[in-house]
Tab-separated table of N, CA and C in Angstrom:
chain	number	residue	atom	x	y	z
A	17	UNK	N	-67.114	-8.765	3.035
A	17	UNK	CA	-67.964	-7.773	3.667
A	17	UNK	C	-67.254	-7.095	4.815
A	18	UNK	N	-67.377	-6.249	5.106
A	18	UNK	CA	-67.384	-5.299	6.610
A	18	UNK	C	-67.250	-6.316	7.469
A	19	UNK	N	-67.453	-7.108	8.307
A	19	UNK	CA	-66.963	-8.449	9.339
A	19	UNK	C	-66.013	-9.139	8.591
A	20	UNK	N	-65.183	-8.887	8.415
A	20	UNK	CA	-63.490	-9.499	7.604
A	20	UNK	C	-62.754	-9.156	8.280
A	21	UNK	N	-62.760	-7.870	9.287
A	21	UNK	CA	-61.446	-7.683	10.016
A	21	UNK	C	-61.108	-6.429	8.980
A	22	UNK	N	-61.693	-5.736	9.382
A	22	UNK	CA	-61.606	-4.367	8.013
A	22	UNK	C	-62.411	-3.601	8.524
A	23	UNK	N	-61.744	-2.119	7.890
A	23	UNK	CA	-62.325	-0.814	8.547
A	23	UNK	C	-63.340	-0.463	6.923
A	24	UNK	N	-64.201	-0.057	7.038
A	24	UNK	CA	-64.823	0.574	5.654
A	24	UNK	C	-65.239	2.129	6.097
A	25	UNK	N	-65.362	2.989	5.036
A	25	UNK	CA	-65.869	4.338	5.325
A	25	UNK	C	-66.761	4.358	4.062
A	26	UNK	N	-67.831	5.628	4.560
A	26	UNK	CA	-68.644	5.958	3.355
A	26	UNK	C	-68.338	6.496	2.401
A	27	UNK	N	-67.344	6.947	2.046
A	27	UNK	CA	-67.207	6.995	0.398
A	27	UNK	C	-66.950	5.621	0.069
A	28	UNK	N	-66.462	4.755	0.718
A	28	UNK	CA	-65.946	3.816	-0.094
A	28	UNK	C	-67.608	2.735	-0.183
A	29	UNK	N	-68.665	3.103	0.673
A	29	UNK	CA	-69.903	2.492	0.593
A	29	UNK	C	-70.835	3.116	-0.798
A	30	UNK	N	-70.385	4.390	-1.002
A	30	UNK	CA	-71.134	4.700	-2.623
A	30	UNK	C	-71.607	5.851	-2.057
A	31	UNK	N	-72.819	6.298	-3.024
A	31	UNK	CA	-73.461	7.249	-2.697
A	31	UNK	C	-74.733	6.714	-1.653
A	32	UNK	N	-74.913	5.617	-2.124
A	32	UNK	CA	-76.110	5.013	-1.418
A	32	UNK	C	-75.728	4.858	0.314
A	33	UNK	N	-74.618	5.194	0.731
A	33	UNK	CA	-74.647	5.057	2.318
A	33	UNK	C	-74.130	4.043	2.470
A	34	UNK	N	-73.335	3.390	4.521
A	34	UNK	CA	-73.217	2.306	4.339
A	34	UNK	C	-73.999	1.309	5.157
A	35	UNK	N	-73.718	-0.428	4.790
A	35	UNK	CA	-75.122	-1.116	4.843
A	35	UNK	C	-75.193	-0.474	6.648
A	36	UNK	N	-76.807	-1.154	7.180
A	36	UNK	CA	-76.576	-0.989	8.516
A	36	UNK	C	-75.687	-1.207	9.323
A	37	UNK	N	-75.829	-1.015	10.559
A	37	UNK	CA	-74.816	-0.790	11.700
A	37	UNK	C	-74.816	-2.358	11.979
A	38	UNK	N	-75.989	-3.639	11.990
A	38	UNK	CA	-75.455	-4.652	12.275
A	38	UNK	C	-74.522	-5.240	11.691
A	39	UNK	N	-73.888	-4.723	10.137
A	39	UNK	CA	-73.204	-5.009	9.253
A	39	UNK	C	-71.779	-5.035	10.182
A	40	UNK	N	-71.519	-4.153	10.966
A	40	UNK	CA	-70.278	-4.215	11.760
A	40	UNK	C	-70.168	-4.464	13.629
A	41	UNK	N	-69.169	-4.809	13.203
A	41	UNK	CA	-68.693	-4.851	14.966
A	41	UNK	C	-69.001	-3.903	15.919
A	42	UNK	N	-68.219	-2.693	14.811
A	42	UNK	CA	-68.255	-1.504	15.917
A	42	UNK	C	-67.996	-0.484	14.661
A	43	UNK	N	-68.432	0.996	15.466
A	43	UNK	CA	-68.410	2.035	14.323
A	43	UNK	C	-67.248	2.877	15.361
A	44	UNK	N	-66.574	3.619	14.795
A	44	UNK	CA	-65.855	4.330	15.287
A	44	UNK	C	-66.303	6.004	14.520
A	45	UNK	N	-66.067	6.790	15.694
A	45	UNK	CA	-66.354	8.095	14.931
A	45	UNK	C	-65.201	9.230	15.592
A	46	UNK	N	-65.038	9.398	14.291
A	46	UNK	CA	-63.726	10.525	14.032
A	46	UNK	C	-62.635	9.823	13.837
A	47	UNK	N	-62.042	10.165	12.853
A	47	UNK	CA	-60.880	9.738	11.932
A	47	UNK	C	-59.396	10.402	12.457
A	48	UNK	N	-59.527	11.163	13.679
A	48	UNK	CA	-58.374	11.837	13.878
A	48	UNK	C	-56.900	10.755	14.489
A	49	UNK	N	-56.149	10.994	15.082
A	49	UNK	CA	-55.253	9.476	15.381
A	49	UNK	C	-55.585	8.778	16.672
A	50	UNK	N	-56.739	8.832	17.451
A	50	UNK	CA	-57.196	8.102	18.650
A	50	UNK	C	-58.115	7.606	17.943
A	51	UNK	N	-58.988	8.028	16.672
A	51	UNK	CA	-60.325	6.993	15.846
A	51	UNK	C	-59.251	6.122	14.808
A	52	UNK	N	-58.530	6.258	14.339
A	52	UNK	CA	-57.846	5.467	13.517
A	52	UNK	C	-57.054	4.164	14.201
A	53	UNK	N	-56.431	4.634	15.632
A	53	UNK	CA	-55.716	3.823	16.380
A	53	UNK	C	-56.792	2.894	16.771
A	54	UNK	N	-57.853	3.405	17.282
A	54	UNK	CA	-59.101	2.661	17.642
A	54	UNK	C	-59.180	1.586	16.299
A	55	UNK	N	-59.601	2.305	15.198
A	55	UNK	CA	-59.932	0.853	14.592
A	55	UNK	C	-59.182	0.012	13.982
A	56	UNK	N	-57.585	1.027	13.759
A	56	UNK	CA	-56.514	-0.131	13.587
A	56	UNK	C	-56.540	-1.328	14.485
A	57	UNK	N	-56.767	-0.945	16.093
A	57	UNK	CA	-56.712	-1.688	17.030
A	57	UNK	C	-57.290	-3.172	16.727
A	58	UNK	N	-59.076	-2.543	16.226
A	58	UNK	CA	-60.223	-3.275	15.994
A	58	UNK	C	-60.461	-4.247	15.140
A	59	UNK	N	-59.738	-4.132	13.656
A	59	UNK	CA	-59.434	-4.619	12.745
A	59	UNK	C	-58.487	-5.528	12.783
A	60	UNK	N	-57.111	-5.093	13.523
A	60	UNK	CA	-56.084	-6.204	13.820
A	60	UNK	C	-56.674	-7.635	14.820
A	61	UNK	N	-57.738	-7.202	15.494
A	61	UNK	CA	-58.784	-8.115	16.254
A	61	UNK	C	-59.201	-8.526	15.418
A	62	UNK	N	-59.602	-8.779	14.175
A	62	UNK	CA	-60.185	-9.341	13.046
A	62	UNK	C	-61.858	-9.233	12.998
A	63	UNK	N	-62.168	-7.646	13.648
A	63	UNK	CA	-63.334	-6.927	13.626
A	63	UNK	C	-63.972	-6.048	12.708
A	64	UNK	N	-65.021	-6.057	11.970
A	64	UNK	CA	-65.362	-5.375	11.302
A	64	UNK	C	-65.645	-3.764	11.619
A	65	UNK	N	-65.141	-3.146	11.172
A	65	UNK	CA	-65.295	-1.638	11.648
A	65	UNK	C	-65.781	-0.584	10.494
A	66	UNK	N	-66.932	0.339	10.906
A	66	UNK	CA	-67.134	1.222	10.185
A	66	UNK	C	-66.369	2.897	10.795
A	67	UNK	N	-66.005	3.320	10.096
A	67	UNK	CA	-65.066	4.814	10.770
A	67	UNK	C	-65.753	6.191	10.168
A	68	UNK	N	-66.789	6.467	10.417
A	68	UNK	CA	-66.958	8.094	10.388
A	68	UNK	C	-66.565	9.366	10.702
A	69	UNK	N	-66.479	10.115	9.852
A	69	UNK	CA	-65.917	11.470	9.868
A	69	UNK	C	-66.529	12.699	9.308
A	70	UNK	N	-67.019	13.571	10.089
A	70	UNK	CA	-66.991	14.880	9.423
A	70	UNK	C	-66.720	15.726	8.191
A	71	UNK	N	-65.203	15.294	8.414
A	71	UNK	CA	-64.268	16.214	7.594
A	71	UNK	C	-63.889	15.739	6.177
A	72	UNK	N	-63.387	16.309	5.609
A	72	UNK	CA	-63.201	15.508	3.936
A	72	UNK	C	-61.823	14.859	4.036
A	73	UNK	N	-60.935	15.073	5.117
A	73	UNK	CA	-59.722	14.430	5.215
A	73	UNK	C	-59.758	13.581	6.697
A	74	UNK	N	-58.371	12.650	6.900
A	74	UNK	CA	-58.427	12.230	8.269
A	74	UNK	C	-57.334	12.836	8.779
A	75	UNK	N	-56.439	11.919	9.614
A	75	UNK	CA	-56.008	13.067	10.583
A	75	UNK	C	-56.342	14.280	11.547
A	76	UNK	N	-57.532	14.229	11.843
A	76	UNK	CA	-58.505	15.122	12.478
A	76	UNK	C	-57.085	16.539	12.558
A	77	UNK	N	-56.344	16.853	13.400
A	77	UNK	CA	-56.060	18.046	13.938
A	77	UNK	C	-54.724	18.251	12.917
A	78	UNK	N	-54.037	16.910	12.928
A	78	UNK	CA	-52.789	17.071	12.358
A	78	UNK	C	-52.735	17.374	10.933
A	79	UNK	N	-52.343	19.029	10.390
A	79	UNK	CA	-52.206	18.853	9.187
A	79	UNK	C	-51.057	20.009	8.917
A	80	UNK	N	-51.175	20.116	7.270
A	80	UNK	CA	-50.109	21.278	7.117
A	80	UNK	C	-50.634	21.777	5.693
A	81	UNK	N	-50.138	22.937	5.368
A	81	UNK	CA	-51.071	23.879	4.661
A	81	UNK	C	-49.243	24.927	4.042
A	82	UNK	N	-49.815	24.781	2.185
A	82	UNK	CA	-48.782	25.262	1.431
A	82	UNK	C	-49.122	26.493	1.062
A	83	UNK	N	-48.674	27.572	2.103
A	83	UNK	CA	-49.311	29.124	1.285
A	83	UNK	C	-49.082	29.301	0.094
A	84	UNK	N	-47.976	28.802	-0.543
A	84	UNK	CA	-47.531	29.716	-1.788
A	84	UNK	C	-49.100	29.109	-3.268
A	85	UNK	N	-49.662	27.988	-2.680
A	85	UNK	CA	-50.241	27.751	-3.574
A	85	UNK	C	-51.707	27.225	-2.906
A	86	UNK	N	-52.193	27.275	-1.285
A	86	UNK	CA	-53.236	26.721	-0.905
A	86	UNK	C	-53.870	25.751	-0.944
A	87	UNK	N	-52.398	24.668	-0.690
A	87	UNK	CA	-52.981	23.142	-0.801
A	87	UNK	C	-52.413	23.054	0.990
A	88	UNK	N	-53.747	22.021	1.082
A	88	UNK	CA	-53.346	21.510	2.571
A	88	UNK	C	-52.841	19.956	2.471
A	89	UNK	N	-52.341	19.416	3.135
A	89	UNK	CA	-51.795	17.867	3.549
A	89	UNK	C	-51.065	17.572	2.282
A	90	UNK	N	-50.234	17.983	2.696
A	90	UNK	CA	-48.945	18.226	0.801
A	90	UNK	C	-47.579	17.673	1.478
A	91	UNK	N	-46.683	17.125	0.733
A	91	UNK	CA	-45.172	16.809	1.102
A	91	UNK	C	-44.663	17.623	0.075
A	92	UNK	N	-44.260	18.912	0.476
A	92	UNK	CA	-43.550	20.105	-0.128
A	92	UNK	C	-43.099	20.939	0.305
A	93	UNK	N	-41.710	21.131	-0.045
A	93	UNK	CA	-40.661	22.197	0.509
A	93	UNK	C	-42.221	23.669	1.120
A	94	UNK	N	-41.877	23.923	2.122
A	94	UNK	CA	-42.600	25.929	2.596
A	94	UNK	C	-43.434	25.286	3.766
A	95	UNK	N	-43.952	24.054	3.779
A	95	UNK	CA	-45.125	23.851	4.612
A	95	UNK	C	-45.219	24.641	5.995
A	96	UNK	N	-46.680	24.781	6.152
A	96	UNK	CA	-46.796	24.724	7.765
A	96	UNK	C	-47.757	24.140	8.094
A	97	UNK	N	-46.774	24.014	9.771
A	97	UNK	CA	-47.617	22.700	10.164
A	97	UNK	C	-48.875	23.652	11.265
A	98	UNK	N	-49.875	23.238	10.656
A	98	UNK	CA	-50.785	23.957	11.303
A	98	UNK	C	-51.951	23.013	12.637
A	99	UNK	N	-51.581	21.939	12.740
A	99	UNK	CA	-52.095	20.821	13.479
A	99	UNK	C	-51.364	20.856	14.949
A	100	UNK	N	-51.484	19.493	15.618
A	100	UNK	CA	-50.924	18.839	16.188
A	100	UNK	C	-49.848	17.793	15.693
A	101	UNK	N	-48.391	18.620	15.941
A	101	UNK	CA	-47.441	18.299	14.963
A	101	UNK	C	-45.861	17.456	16.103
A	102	UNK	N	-46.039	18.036	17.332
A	102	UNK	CA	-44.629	17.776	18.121
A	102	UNK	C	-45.064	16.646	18.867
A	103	UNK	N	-44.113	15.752	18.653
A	103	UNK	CA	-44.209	14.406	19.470
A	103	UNK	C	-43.129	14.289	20.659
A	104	UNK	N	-42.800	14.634	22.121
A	104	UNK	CA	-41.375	14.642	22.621
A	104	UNK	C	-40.925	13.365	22.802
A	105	UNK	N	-39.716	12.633	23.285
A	105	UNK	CA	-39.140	11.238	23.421
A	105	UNK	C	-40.265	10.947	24.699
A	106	UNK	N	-41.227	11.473	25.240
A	106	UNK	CA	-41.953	11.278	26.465
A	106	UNK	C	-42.859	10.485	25.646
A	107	UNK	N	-43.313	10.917	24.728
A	107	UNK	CA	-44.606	9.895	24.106
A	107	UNK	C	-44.468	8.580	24.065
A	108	UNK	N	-44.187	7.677	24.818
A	108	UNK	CA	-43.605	6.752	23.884
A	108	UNK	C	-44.953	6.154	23.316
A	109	UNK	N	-46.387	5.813	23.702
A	109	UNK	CA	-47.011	4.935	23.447
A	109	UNK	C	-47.310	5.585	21.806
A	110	UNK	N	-47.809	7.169	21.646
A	110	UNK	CA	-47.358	7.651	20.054
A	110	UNK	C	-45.959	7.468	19.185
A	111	UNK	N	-44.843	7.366	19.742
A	111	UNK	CA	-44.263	6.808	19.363
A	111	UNK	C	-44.161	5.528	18.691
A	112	UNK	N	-44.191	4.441	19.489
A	112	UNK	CA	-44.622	3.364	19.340
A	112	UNK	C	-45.562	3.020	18.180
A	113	UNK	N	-46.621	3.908	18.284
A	113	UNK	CA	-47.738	3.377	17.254
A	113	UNK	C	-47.407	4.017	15.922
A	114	UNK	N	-46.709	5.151	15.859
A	114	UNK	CA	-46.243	5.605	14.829
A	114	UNK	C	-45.744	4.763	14.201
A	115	UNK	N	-44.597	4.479	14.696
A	115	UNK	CA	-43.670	3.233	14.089
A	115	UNK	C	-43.919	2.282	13.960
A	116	UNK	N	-45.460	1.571	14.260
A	116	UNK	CA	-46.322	0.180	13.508
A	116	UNK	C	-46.651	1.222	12.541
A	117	UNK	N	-47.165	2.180	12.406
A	117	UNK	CA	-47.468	2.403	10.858
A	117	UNK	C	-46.905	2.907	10.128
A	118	UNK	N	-45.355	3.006	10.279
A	118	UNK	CA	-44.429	3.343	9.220
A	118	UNK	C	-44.624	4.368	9.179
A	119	UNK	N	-44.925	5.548	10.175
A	119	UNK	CA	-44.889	7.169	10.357
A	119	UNK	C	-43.264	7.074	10.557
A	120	UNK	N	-42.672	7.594	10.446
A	120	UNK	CA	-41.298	8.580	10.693
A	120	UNK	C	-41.489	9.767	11.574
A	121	UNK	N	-40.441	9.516	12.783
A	121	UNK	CA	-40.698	10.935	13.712
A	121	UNK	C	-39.258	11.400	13.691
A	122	UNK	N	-39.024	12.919	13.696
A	122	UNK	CA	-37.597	13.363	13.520
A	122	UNK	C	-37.607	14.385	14.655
């Protein structure tokens, strides 16, 4: 269940919604990389977390968008990055967390 130390979202609860809120620890809302870090955080605590979002994707701001064909969040030669995309060597604590999740920064 949801108290395992696991994040769940509502698609992955069905159409029917997900169970109540006592079902979890904590709900986090917005999926962008301060709601994800949040419940990575939460989960590595071995907390049950529910994560809501708005949007049909995560990454809240950060994305990139393929004119030649109008796909967004694509790994393909033309992109642009139309998000929050520049990380400087100042970041380190984004840094850092990048690199627990096997992000690559160049």
């Amino acid at each position: 269940g949801p108290k395992e130390g696991r994040a769940a979202t509502l698609q992955e609860q069905g159409a029917g919604g997900a169970p109540p809120a006592e079902a979890y620890d904590a709900v986090v809302v917005g999926a962008g990389y301060a709601g994800l870090a949040a419940a990575h955080a939460l989960v590595s605590a071995g907390k049950g977390v529910l994560v809501l979002e708005a949007a049909a994707h995560v990454g809240g701001r950060t994305r990139n968008y393929l004119p030649s064909d109008g796909a967004f969040d694509v790994a393909a030669d033309g992109v642009v990055e139309v998000g929050g995309t520049f990380v400087s060597p100042s970041h380190t604590a984004l840094i850092s967390f990048a690199a627990s999740m096997g992000v690559e920064t160049y």
